[in-house]
mmCIF file of C-alpha atoms in Angstrom:
data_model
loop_
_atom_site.group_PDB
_atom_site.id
_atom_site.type_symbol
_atom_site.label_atom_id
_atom_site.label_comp_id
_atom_site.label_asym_id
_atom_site.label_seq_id
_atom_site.Cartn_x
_atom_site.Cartn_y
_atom_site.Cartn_z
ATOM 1 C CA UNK A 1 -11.049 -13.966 -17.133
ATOM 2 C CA UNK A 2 -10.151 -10.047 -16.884
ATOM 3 C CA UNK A 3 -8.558 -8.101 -19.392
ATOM 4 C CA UNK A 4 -5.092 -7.385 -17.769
ATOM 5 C CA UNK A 5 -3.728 -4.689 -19.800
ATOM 6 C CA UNK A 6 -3.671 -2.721 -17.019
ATOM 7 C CA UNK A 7 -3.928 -4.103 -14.437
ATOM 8 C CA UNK A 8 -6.258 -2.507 -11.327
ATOM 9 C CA UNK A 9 -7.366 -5.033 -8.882
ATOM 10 C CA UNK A 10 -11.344 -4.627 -7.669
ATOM 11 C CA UNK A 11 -11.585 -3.614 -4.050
ATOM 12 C CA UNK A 12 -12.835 -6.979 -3.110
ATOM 13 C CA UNK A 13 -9.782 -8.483 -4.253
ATOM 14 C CA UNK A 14 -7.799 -6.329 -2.757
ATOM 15 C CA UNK A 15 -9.486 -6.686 0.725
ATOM 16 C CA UNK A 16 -9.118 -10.486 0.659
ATOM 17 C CA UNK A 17 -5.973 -10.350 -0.505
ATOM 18 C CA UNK A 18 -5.273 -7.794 2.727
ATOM 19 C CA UNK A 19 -7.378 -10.556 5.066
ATOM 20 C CA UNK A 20 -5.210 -13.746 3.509
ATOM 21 C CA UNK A 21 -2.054 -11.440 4.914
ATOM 22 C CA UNK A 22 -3.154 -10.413 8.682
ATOM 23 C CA UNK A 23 -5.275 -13.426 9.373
ATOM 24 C CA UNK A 24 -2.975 -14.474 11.655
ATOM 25 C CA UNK A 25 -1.736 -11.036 12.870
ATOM 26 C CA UNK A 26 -2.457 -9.681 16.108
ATOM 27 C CA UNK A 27 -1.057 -6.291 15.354
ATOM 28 C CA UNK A 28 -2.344 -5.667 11.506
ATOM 29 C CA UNK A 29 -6.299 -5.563 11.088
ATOM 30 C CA UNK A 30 -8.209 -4.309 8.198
ATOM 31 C CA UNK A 31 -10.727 -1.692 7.241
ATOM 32 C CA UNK A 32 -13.492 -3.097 4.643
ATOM 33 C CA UNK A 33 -15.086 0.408 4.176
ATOM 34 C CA UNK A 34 -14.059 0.182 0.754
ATOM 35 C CA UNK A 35 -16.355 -2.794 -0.487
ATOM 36 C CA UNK A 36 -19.025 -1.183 1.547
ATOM 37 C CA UNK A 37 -21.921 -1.235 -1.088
ATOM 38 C CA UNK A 38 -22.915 2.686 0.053
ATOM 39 C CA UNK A 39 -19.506 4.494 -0.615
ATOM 40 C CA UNK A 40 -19.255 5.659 -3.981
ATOM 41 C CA UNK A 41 -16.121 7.112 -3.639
ATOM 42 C CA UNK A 42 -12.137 6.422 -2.610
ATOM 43 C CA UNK A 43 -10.511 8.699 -0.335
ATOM 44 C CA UNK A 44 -7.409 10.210 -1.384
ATOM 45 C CA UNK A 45 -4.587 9.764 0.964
ATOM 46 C CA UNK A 46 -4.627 13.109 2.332
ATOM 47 C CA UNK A 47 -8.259 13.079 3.466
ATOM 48 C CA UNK A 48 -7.555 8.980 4.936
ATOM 49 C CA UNK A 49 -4.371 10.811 7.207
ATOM 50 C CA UNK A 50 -6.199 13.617 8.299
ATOM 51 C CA UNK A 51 -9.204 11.365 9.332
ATOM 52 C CA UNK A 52 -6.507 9.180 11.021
ATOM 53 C CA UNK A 53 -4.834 12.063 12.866
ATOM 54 C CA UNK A 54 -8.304 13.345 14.178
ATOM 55 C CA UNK A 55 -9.553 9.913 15.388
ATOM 56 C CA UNK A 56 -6.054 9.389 17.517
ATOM 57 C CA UNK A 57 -6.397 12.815 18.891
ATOM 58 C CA UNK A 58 -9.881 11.780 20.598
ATOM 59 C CA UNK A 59 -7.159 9.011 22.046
ATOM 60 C CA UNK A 60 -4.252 10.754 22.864
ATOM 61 C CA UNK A 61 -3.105 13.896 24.880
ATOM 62 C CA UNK A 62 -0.625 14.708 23.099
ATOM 63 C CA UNK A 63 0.208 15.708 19.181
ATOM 64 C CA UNK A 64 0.438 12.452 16.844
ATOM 65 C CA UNK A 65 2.850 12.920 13.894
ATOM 66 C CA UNK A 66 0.745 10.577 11.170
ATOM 67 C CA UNK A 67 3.031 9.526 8.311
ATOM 68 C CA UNK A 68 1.667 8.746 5.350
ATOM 69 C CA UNK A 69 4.059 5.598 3.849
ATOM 70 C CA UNK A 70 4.381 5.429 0.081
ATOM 71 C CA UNK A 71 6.310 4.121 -2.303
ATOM 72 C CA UNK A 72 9.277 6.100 -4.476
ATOM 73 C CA UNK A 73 7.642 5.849 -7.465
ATOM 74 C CA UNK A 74 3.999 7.957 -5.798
ATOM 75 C CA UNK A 75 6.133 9.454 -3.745
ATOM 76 C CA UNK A 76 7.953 11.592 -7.451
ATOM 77 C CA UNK A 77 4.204 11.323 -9.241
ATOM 78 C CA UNK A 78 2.719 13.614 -6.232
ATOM 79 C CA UNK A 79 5.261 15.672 -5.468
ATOM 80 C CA UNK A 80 5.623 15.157 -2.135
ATOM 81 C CA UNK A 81 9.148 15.673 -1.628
ATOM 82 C CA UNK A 82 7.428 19.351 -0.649
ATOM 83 C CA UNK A 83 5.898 17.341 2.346
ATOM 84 C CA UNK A 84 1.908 17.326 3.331
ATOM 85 C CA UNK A 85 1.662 20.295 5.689
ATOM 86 C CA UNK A 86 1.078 18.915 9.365
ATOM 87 C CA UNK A 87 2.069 15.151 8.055
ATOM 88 C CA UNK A 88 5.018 12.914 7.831
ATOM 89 C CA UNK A 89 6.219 11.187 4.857
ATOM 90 C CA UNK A 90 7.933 8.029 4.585
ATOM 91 C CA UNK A 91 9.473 7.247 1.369
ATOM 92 C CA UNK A 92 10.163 3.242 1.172
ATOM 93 C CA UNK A 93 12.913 2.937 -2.064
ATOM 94 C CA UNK A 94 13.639 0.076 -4.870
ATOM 95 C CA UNK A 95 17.134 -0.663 -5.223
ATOM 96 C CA UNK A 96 19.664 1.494 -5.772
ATOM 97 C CA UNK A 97 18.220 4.298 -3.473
ATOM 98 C CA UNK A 98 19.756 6.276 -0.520
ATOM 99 C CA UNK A 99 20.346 5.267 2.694
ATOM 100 C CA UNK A 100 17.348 5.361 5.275
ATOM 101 C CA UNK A 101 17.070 8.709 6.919
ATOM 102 C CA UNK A 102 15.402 11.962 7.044
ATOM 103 C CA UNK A 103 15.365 14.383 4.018
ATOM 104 C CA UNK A 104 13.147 17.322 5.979
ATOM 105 C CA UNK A 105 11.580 17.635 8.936
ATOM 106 C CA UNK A 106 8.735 15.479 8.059
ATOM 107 C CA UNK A 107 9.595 13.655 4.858
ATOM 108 C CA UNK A 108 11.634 10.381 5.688
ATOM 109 C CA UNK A 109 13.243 7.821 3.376
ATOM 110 C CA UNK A 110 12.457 3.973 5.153
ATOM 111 C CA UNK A 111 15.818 1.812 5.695
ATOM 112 C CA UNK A 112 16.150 -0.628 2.841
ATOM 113 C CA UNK A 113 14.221 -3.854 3.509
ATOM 114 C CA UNK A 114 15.731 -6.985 3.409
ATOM 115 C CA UNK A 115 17.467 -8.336 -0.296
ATOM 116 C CA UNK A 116 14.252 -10.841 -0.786
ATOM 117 C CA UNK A 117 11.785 -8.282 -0.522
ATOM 118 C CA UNK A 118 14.124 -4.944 -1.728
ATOM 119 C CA UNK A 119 13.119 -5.131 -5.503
ATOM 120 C CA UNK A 120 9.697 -6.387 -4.517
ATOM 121 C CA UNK A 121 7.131 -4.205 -5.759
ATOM 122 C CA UNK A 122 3.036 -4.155 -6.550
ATOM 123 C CA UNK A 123 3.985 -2.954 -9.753
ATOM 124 C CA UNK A 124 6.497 -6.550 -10.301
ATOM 125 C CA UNK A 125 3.306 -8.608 -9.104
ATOM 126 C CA UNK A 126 0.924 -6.774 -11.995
ATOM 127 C CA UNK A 127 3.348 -7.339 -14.348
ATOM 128 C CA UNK A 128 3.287 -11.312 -13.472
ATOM 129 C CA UNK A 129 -0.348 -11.426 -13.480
ATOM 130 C CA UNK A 130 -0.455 -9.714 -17.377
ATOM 131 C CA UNK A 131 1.999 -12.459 -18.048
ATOM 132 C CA UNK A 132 0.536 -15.119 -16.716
ATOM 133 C CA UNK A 133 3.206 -16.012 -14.775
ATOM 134 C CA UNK A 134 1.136 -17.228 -11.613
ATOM 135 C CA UNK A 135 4.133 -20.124 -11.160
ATOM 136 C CA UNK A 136 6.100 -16.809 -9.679
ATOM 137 C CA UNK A 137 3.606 -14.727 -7.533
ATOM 138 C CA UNK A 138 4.044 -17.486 -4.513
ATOM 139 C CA UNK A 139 7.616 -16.020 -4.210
ATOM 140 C CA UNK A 140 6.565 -12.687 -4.257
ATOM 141 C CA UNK A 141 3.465 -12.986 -2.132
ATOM 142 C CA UNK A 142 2.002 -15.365 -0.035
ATOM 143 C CA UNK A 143 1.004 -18.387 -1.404
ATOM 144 C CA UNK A 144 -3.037 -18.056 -0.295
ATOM 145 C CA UNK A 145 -3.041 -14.718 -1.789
ATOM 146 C CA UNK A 146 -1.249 -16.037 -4.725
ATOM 147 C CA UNK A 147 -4.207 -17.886 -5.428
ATOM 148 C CA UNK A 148 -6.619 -15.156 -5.044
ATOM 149 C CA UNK A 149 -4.728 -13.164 -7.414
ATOM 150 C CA UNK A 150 -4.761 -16.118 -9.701
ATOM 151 C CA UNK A 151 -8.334 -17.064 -9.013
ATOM 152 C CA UNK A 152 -9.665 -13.227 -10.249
ATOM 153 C CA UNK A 153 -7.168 -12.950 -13.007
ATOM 154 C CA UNK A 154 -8.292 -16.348 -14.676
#
């Protein structure tokens, strides 16, 4: 059992968590650098894009605009509303936000998702775990990562 104040999930969790999602995907695959025993360290997002843009480059011809997705709520914390020089930004919204489109040259706000996922947020599913509300996280996540989530937090 974990102390669940705040909430911050260990990067094993997270990366079977991220597994449990794309098993099945032939598009989505995912890095497990981060559990590597060796790295001491978490990239911030600005060193992950740059990395990113430099590795398609070796790929591709042509220049790559990289777009760095984040939610509203980072999106205000960071101040990226001045953009990430050489980057895109996509802004995804809660409820209640503006329509999809682009605020700059390289700072975008994502279309709305659908109404079941629209107030659907990371920050919704800590909140359930502190609770112990693990009857609601299969309606908010899939149900095999439900159980992971429920598995560490208990």
């Amino acid at each position: 059992m974990h102390a669940l104040q705040d909430i911050s999930l260990p990067a094993p969790v997270r990366v079977a968590c991220a597994l449990a999602y794309t098993r099945d995907s032939e598009l989505w695959d995912v890095g497990t650098w981060e559990i590597d025993p060796a790295r001491r360290t978490w990239p911030d997002f600005p060193i992950v894009i740059r990395n990113l843009k430099e590795a398609l480059g070796r790929f591709c011809d042509r220049d790559i605009l990289v777009c760095y997705v984040c939610g509203s709520d980072l999106f205000v914390r960071c101040g990226l509303s001045r953009g990430l020089p050489g980057f895109g930004i996509v802004v995804v919204e809660r409820g209640g936000c503006p329509e999809g489109g682009r605020l700059s040259k390289t700072v975008f706000h994502a279309e709305q998702p659908a109404q079941e996922v629209r107030n659907l947020s990371s920050t919704l599913v800590r909140k359930q775990i502190r609770s112990r509300r693990f009857d609601l996280l299969p309606a908010m996540v899939c149900p095999e990562v439900a159980g992971i989530l429920e598995d560490w937090a208990t």
